[in-house]
PDB file of C-alpha atoms in Angstrom:
ATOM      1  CA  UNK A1292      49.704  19.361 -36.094  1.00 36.00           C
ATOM      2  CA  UNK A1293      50.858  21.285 -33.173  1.00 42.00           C
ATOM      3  CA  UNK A1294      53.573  22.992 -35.008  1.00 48.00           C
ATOM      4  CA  UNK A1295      51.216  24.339 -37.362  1.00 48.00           C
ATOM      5  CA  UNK A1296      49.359  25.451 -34.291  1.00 46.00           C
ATOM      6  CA  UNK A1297      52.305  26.992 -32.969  1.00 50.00           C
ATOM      7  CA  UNK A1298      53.015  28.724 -36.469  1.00 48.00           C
ATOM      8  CA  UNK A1299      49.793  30.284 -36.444  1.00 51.00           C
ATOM      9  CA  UNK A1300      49.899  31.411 -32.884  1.00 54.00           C
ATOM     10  CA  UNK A1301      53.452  32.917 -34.034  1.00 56.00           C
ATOM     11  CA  UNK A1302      51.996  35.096 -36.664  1.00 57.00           C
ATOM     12  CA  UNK A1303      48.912  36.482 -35.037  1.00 81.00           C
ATOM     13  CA  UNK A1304      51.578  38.015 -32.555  1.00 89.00           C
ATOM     14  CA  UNK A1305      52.543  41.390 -33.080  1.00 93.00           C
ATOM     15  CA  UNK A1306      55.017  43.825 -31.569  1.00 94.00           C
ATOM     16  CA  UNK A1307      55.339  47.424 -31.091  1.00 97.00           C
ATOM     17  CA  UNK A1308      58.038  49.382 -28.815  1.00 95.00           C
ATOM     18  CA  UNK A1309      59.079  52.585 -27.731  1.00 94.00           C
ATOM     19  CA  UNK A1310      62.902  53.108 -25.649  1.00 90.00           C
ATOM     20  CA  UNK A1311      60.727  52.393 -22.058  1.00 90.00           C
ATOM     21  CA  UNK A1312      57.786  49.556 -23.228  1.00 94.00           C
ATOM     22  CA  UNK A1313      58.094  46.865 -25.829  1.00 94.00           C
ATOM     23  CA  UNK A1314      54.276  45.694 -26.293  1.00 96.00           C
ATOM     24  CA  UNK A1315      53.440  41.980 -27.767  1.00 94.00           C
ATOM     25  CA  UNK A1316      50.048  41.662 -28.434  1.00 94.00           C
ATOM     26  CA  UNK A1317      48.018  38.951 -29.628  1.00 92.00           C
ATOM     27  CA  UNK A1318      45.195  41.652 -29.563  1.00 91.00           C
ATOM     28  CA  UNK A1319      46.052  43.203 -33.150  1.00 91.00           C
ATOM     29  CA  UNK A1320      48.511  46.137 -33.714  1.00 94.00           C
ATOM     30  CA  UNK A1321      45.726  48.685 -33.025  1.00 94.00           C
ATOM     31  CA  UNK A1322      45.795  47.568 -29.337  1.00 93.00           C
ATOM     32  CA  UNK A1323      49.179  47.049 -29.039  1.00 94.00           C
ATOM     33  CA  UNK A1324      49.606  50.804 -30.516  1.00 96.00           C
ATOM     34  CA  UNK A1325      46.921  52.615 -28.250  1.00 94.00           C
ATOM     35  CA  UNK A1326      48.411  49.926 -25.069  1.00 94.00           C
ATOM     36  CA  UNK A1327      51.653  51.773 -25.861  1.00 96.00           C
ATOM     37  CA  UNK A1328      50.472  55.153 -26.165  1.00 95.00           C
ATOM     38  CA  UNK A1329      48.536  55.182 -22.812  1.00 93.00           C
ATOM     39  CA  UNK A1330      51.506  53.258 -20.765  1.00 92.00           C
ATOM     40  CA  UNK A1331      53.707  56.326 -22.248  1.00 91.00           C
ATOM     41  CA  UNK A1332      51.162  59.201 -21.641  1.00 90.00           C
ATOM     42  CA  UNK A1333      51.539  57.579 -18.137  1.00 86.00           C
ATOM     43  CA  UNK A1334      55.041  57.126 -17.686  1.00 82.00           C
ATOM     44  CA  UNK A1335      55.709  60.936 -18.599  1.00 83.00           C
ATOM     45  CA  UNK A1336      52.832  61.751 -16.418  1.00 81.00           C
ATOM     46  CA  UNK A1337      53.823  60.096 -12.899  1.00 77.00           C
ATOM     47  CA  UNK A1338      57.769  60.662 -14.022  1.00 72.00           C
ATOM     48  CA  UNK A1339      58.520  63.535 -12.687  1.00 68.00           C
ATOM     49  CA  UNK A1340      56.919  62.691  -9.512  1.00 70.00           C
ATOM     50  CA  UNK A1341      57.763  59.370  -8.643  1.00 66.00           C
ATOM     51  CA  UNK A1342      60.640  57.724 -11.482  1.00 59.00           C
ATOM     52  CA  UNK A1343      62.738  60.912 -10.487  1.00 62.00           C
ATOM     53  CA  UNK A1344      63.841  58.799  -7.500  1.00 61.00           C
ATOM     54  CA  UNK A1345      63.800  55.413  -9.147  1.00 63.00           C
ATOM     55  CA  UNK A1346      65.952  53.447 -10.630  1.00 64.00           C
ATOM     56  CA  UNK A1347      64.565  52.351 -14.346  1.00 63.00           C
ATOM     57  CA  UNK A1348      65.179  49.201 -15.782  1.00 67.00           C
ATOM     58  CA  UNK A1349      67.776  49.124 -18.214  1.00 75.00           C
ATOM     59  CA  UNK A1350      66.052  47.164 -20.617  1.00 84.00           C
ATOM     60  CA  UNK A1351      62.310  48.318 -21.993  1.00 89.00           C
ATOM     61  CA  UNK A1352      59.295  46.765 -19.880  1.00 91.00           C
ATOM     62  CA  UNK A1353      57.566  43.822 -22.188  1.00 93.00           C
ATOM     63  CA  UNK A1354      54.052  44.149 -21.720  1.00 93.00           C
ATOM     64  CA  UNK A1355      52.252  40.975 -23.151  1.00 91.00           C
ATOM     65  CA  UNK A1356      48.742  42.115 -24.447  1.00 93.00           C
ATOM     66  CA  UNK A1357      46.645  38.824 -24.033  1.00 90.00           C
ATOM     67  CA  UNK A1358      43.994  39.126 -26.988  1.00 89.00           C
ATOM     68  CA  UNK A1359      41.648  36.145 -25.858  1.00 87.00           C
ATOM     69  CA  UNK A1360      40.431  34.378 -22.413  1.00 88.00           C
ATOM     70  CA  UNK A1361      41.674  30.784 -22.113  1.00 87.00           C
ATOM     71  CA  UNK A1362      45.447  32.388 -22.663  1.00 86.00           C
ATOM     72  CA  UNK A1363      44.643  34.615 -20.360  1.00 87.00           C
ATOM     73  CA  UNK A1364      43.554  32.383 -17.824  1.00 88.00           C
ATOM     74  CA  UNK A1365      46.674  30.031 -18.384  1.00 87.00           C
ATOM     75  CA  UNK A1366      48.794  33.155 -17.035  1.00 87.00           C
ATOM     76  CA  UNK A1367      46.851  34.633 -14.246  1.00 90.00           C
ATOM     77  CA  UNK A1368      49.121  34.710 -10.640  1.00 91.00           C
ATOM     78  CA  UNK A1369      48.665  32.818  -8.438  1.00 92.00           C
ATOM     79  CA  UNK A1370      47.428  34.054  -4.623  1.00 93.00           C
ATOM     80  CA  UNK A1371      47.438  31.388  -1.896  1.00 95.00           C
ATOM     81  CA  UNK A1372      47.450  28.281  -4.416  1.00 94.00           C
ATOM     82  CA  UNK A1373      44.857  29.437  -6.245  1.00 94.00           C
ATOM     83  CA  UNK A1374      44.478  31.437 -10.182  1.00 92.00           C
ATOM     84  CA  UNK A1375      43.365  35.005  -9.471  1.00 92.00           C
ATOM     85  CA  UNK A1376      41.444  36.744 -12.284  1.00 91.00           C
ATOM     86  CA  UNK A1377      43.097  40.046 -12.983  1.00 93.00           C
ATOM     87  CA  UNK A1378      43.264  42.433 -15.774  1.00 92.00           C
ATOM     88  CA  UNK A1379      47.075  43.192 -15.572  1.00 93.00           C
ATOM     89  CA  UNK A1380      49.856  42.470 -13.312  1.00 93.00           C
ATOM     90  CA  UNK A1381      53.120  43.251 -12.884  1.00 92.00           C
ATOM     91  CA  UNK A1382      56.059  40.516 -12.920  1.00 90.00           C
ATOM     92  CA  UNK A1383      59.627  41.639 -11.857  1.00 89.00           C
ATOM     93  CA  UNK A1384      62.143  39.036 -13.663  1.00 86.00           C
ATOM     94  CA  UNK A1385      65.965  38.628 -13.563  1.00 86.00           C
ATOM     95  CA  UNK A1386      67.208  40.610 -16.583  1.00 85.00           C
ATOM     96  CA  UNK A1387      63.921  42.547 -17.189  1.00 86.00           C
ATOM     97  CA  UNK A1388      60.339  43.259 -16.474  1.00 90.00           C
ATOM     98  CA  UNK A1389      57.052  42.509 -17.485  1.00 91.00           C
ATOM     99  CA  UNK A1390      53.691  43.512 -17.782  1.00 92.00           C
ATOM    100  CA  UNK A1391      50.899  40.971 -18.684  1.00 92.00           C
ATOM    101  CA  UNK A1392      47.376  42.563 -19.342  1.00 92.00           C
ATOM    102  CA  UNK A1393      44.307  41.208 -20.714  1.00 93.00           C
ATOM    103  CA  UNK A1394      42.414  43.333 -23.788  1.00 90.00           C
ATOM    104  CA  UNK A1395      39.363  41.392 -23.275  1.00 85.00           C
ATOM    105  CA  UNK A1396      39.323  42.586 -19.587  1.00 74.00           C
ATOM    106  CA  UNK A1397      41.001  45.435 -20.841  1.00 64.00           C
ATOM    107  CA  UNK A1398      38.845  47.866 -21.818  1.00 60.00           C
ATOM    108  CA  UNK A1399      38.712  49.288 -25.525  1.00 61.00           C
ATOM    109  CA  UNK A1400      37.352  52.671 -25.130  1.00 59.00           C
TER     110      UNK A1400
END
C-alpha cells in the first residue's frame, strides 16, 4: 500500500529548470512554469544590483512548489520550537540551495 502511495506521489511531481532555478512542483507544470518565469524576471531584475557582488551557487537553486496544505505544513521552519506558517522560505544546504514555497499560499494571479 504505501508504495503505491509513494508511486503516485512520484508521478504527480513535475520538474522544470532553467541554468539558475530547477522548480519541482507538485502544483502542475503550469505553476511550476509561471514559478520559474517570475523567479527569473527577478533574478535579472535585482542582478545587476545586488548578484554583481555575490557569489552564485554553482549548482541551480531547487525550488520545491508545494501544491497542497498538509505537505506544506509537514515542511514549514521551525522558529523557537514551534511550525511557522509561511509562504516560502529559503534553506541554504551543503552542496546547494533551496527554495520551498507554497502555491496554495502562493498566489495564482
Amino acid at each position: 500500500m504505501l508504495g503505491a502511495l509513494a508511486v503516485s506521489l512520484f508521478l504527480s511531481w513535475v520538474q522544470v529548470s532553467s541554468e539558475t532555478y530547477i522548480v519541482k512542483s507538485s502544483a502542475g507544470e503550469d505553476r511550476a512554469k509561471r514559478v520559474l518565469r517570475e523567479l527569473e524576471h527577478f533574478h535579472k531584475l535585482v542582478g545587476t544590483l545586488v548578484f554583481r557582488y555575490t557569489e552564485l551557487p554553482e549548482l541551480p537553486i531547487e525550488i520545491l512548489l508545494i501544491g497542497d496544505e498538509p505537505a506544506m505544513r509537514e515542511l514549514e521552519p521551525e522558529y523557537n520550537g514551534r511550525k511557522v506558517a509561511v509562504a516560502g522560505y529559503y534553506q541554504r544546504g551543503t552542496d546547494r540551495d533551496f527554495i520551498v514555497l507554497s502555491a496554495v499560499r502562493f498566489p495564482r494571479r
